[in-house]
Amino acid sequence: MSDILDRLHLVLEERRRAEPQDSYVAALHHKGLNKILEKVGEEATETLLAAKDAEQGDEPARQALIAETADLWFHSLVMLSHLGLDHRMVLDELARRFGVSGHDEKAARQP
């Protein structure tokens, strides 16, 4: 799994430097963080709606959820890239939490 994320990271970094008219990713970076966040929010909403459909849905509804989740992950990676952050930092954070109760982890983040 991390192999595809590593490959995607390289492509995103390359396209970040491309001309906005030549690359969707470059166009997002050119438009700035607010546009990228708008896309993340849009994809999150579409993922939520697809999940509701998939709960009682057929195979096409479940595949639609997979496609929307891929869009959400993709745009989240663009957001991280725009901010100079690496997906491996997210994977490291998930690894750090592995084996820790979700309740305990959440409580540890409370001020």
PDB file of C-alpha atoms in Angstrom:
ATOM      1  CA  MET A   1       0.000   0.000   0.000  1.00  0.00           C
ATOM      2  CA  SER A   2       2.700   2.492   0.872  1.00  0.00           C
ATOM      3  CA  ASP A   3       4.332   1.766  -2.492  1.00  0.00           C
ATOM      4  CA  ILE A   4       1.399   3.348  -4.336  1.00  0.00           C
ATOM      5  CA  LEU A   5       1.461   6.263  -1.900  1.00  0.00           C
ATOM      6  CA  ASP A   6       5.191   6.725  -2.488  1.00  0.00           C
ATOM      7  CA  ARG A   7       4.661   6.660  -6.255  1.00  0.00           C
ATOM      8  CA  LEU A   8       1.766   9.070  -6.011  1.00  0.00           C
ATOM      9  CA  HIS A   9       3.845  11.380  -3.809  1.00  0.00           C
ATOM     10  CA  LEU A  10       6.513  11.583  -6.519  1.00  0.00           C
ATOM     11  CA  VAL A  11       3.924  12.341  -9.198  1.00  0.00           C
ATOM     12  CA  LEU A  12       2.281  15.004  -7.033  1.00  0.00           C
ATOM     13  CA  GLU A  13       5.623  16.685  -6.368  1.00  0.00           C
ATOM     14  CA  GLU A  14       6.459  16.648 -10.070  1.00  0.00           C
ATOM     15  CA  ARG A  15       3.088  18.042 -11.085  1.00  0.00           C
ATOM     16  CA  ARG A  16       3.232  20.688  -8.371  1.00  0.00           C
ATOM     17  CA  ARG A  17       6.028  22.295 -10.383  1.00  0.00           C
ATOM     18  CA  ALA A  18       4.180  21.985 -13.702  1.00  0.00           C
ATOM     19  CA  GLU A  19       2.356  24.776 -15.479  1.00  0.00           C
ATOM     20  CA  PRO A  20      -1.243  25.205 -14.236  1.00  0.00           C
ATOM     21  CA  GLN A  21      -2.653  24.744 -17.740  1.00  0.00           C
ATOM     22  CA  ASP A  22      -0.781  21.430 -18.086  1.00  0.00           C
ATOM     23  CA  SER A  23      -1.774  19.724 -14.829  1.00  0.00           C
ATOM     24  CA  TYR A  24      -4.842  19.536 -12.606  1.00  0.00           C
ATOM     25  CA  VAL A  25      -2.580  19.273  -9.542  1.00  0.00           C
ATOM     26  CA  ALA A  26      -0.526  22.282 -10.649  1.00  0.00           C
ATOM     27  CA  ALA A  27      -3.753  24.233 -11.192  1.00  0.00           C
ATOM     28  CA  LEU A  28      -4.900  23.400  -7.662  1.00  0.00           C
ATOM     29  CA  HIS A  29      -1.556  24.513  -6.204  1.00  0.00           C
ATOM     30  CA  HIS A  30      -1.685  27.671  -8.289  1.00  0.00           C
ATOM     31  CA  LYS A  31      -5.170  28.505  -6.966  1.00  0.00           C
ATOM     32  CA  GLY A  32      -3.911  28.108  -3.407  1.00  0.00           C
ATOM     33  CA  LEU A  33      -4.762  26.384  -0.170  1.00  0.00           C
ATOM     34  CA  ASN A  34      -8.360  27.592   0.007  1.00  0.00           C
ATOM     35  CA  LYS A  35      -9.184  25.945  -3.340  1.00  0.00           C
ATOM     36  CA  ILE A  36      -7.480  22.734  -2.256  1.00  0.00           C
ATOM     37  CA  LEU A  37      -9.416  22.747   1.026  1.00  0.00           C
ATOM     38  CA  GLU A  38     -12.627  23.354  -0.903  1.00  0.00           C
ATOM     39  CA  LYS A  39     -11.887  20.226  -2.947  1.00  0.00           C
ATOM     40  CA  VAL A  40     -11.109  18.192   0.185  1.00  0.00           C
ATOM     41  CA  GLY A  41     -14.413  19.308   1.707  1.00  0.00           C
ATOM     42  CA  GLU A  42     -16.313  18.532  -1.487  1.00  0.00           C
ATOM     43  CA  GLU A  43     -14.776  15.066  -1.701  1.00  0.00           C
ATOM     44  CA  ALA A  44     -15.456  14.421   1.996  1.00  0.00           C
ATOM     45  CA  THR A  45     -19.132  15.254   1.482  1.00  0.00           C
ATOM     46  CA  GLU A  46     -19.332  13.044  -1.600  1.00  0.00           C
ATOM     47  CA  THR A  47     -17.679  10.216   0.346  1.00  0.00           C
ATOM     48  CA  LEU A  48     -20.193  10.548   3.172  1.00  0.00           C
ATOM     49  CA  LEU A  49     -23.116  10.459   0.756  1.00  0.00           C
ATOM     50  CA  ALA A  50     -21.653   7.453  -1.059  1.00  0.00           C
ATOM     51  CA  ALA A  51     -21.193   5.653   2.269  1.00  0.00           C
ATOM     52  CA  LYS A  52     -24.863   6.168   3.083  1.00  0.00           C
ATOM     53  CA  ASP A  53     -25.788   4.728  -0.322  1.00  0.00           C
ATOM     54  CA  ALA A  54     -23.373   1.808   0.104  1.00  0.00           C
ATOM     55  CA  GLU A  55     -24.731   0.801   3.498  1.00  0.00           C
ATOM     56  CA  GLN A  56     -27.770  -0.879   1.953  1.00  0.00           C
ATOM     57  CA  GLY A  57     -26.615  -0.642  -1.635  1.00  0.00           C
ATOM     58  CA  ASP A  58     -25.557  -3.019  -4.313  1.00  0.00           C
ATOM     59  CA  GLU A  59     -22.073  -3.568  -5.721  1.00  0.00           C
ATOM     60  CA  PRO A  60     -22.124  -0.408  -7.908  1.00  0.00           C
ATOM     61  CA  ALA A  61     -22.949   1.654  -4.809  1.00  0.00           C
ATOM     62  CA  ARG A  62     -20.040   0.056  -2.949  1.00  0.00           C
ATOM     63  CA  GLN A  63     -17.710   0.720  -5.885  1.00  0.00           C
ATOM     64  CA  ALA A  64     -18.890   4.347  -5.944  1.00  0.00           C
ATOM     65  CA  LEU A  65     -17.828   4.613  -2.300  1.00  0.00           C
ATOM     66  CA  ILE A  66     -14.389   3.250  -3.164  1.00  0.00           C
ATOM     67  CA  ALA A  67     -14.062   5.800  -5.994  1.00  0.00           C
ATOM     68  CA  GLU A  68     -15.137   8.690  -3.760  1.00  0.00           C
ATOM     69  CA  THR A  69     -12.747   7.585  -1.015  1.00  0.00           C
ATOM     70  CA  ALA A  70      -9.920   7.516  -3.570  1.00  0.00           C
ATOM     71  CA  ASP A  71     -10.833  11.084  -4.574  1.00  0.00           C
ATOM     72  CA  LEU A  72     -10.813  12.147  -0.914  1.00  0.00           C
ATOM     73  CA  TRP A  73      -7.443  10.541  -0.263  1.00  0.00           C
ATOM     74  CA  PHE A  74      -6.008  12.045  -3.452  1.00  0.00           C
ATOM     75  CA  HIS A  75      -7.093  15.573  -2.581  1.00  0.00           C
ATOM     76  CA  SER A  76      -5.881  15.101   1.004  1.00  0.00           C
ATOM     77  CA  LEU A  77      -2.469  14.183  -0.403  1.00  0.00           C
ATOM     78  CA  VAL A  78      -2.526  17.310  -2.581  1.00  0.00           C
ATOM     79  CA  MET A  79      -3.302  19.326   0.574  1.00  0.00           C
ATOM     80  CA  LEU A  80      -0.384  17.772   2.451  1.00  0.00           C
ATOM     81  CA  SER A  81       1.906  18.392  -0.512  1.00  0.00           C
ATOM     82  CA  HIS A  82       0.830  22.030  -0.714  1.00  0.00           C
ATOM     83  CA  LEU A  83       1.761  22.455   2.945  1.00  0.00           C
ATOM     84  CA  GLY A  84       5.130  20.749   2.478  1.00  0.00           C
ATOM     85  CA  LEU A  85       4.057  17.685   4.447  1.00  0.00           C
ATOM     86  CA  ASP A  86       4.648  14.089   3.469  1.00  0.00           C
ATOM     87  CA  HIS A  87       2.140  11.230   3.533  1.00  0.00           C
ATOM     88  CA  ARG A  88       4.703   9.178   5.473  1.00  0.00           C
ATOM     89  CA  MET A  89       4.127  11.516   8.413  1.00  0.00           C
ATOM     90  CA  VAL A  90       0.481  10.427   8.442  1.00  0.00           C
ATOM     91  CA  LEU A  91       1.494   6.779   8.173  1.00  0.00           C
ATOM     92  CA  ASP A  92       3.945   7.279  11.062  1.00  0.00           C
ATOM     93  CA  GLU A  93       1.177   8.816  13.150  1.00  0.00           C
ATOM     94  CA  LEU A  94      -1.117   5.878  12.402  1.00  0.00           C
ATOM     95  CA  ALA A  95       1.696   3.469  13.308  1.00  0.00           C
ATOM     96  CA  ARG A  96       2.250   5.334  16.574  1.00  0.00           C
ATOM     97  CA  ARG A  97      -1.418   4.858  17.428  1.00  0.00           C
ATOM     98  CA  PHE A  98      -1.431   1.161  16.567  1.00  0.00           C
ATOM     99  CA  GLY A  99      -2.237  -0.926  19.611  1.00  0.00           C
ATOM    100  CA  VAL A 100      -3.457   2.114  21.571  1.00  0.00           C
ATOM    101  CA  SER A 101      -7.103   2.266  22.530  1.00  0.00           C
ATOM    102  CA  GLY A 102      -8.934   4.841  20.429  1.00  0.00           C
ATOM    103  CA  HIS A 103     -10.505   6.190  23.610  1.00  0.00           C
ATOM    104  CA  ASP A 104      -7.082   6.547  25.263  1.00  0.00           C
ATOM    105  CA  GLU A 105      -5.546   8.148  22.171  1.00  0.00           C
ATOM    106  CA  LYS A 106      -8.371  10.664  21.903  1.00  0.00           C
ATOM    107  CA  ALA A 107      -8.207  11.471  25.615  1.00  0.00           C
ATOM    108  CA  ALA A 108      -4.458  12.110  25.306  1.00  0.00           C
ATOM    109  CA  ARG A 109      -5.162  14.813  22.689  1.00  0.00           C
ATOM    110  CA  GLN A 110      -7.613  16.694  24.930  1.00  0.00           C
ATOM    111  CA  PRO A 111      -6.213  19.930  26.432  1.00  0.00           C
TER     112      PRO A 111
END
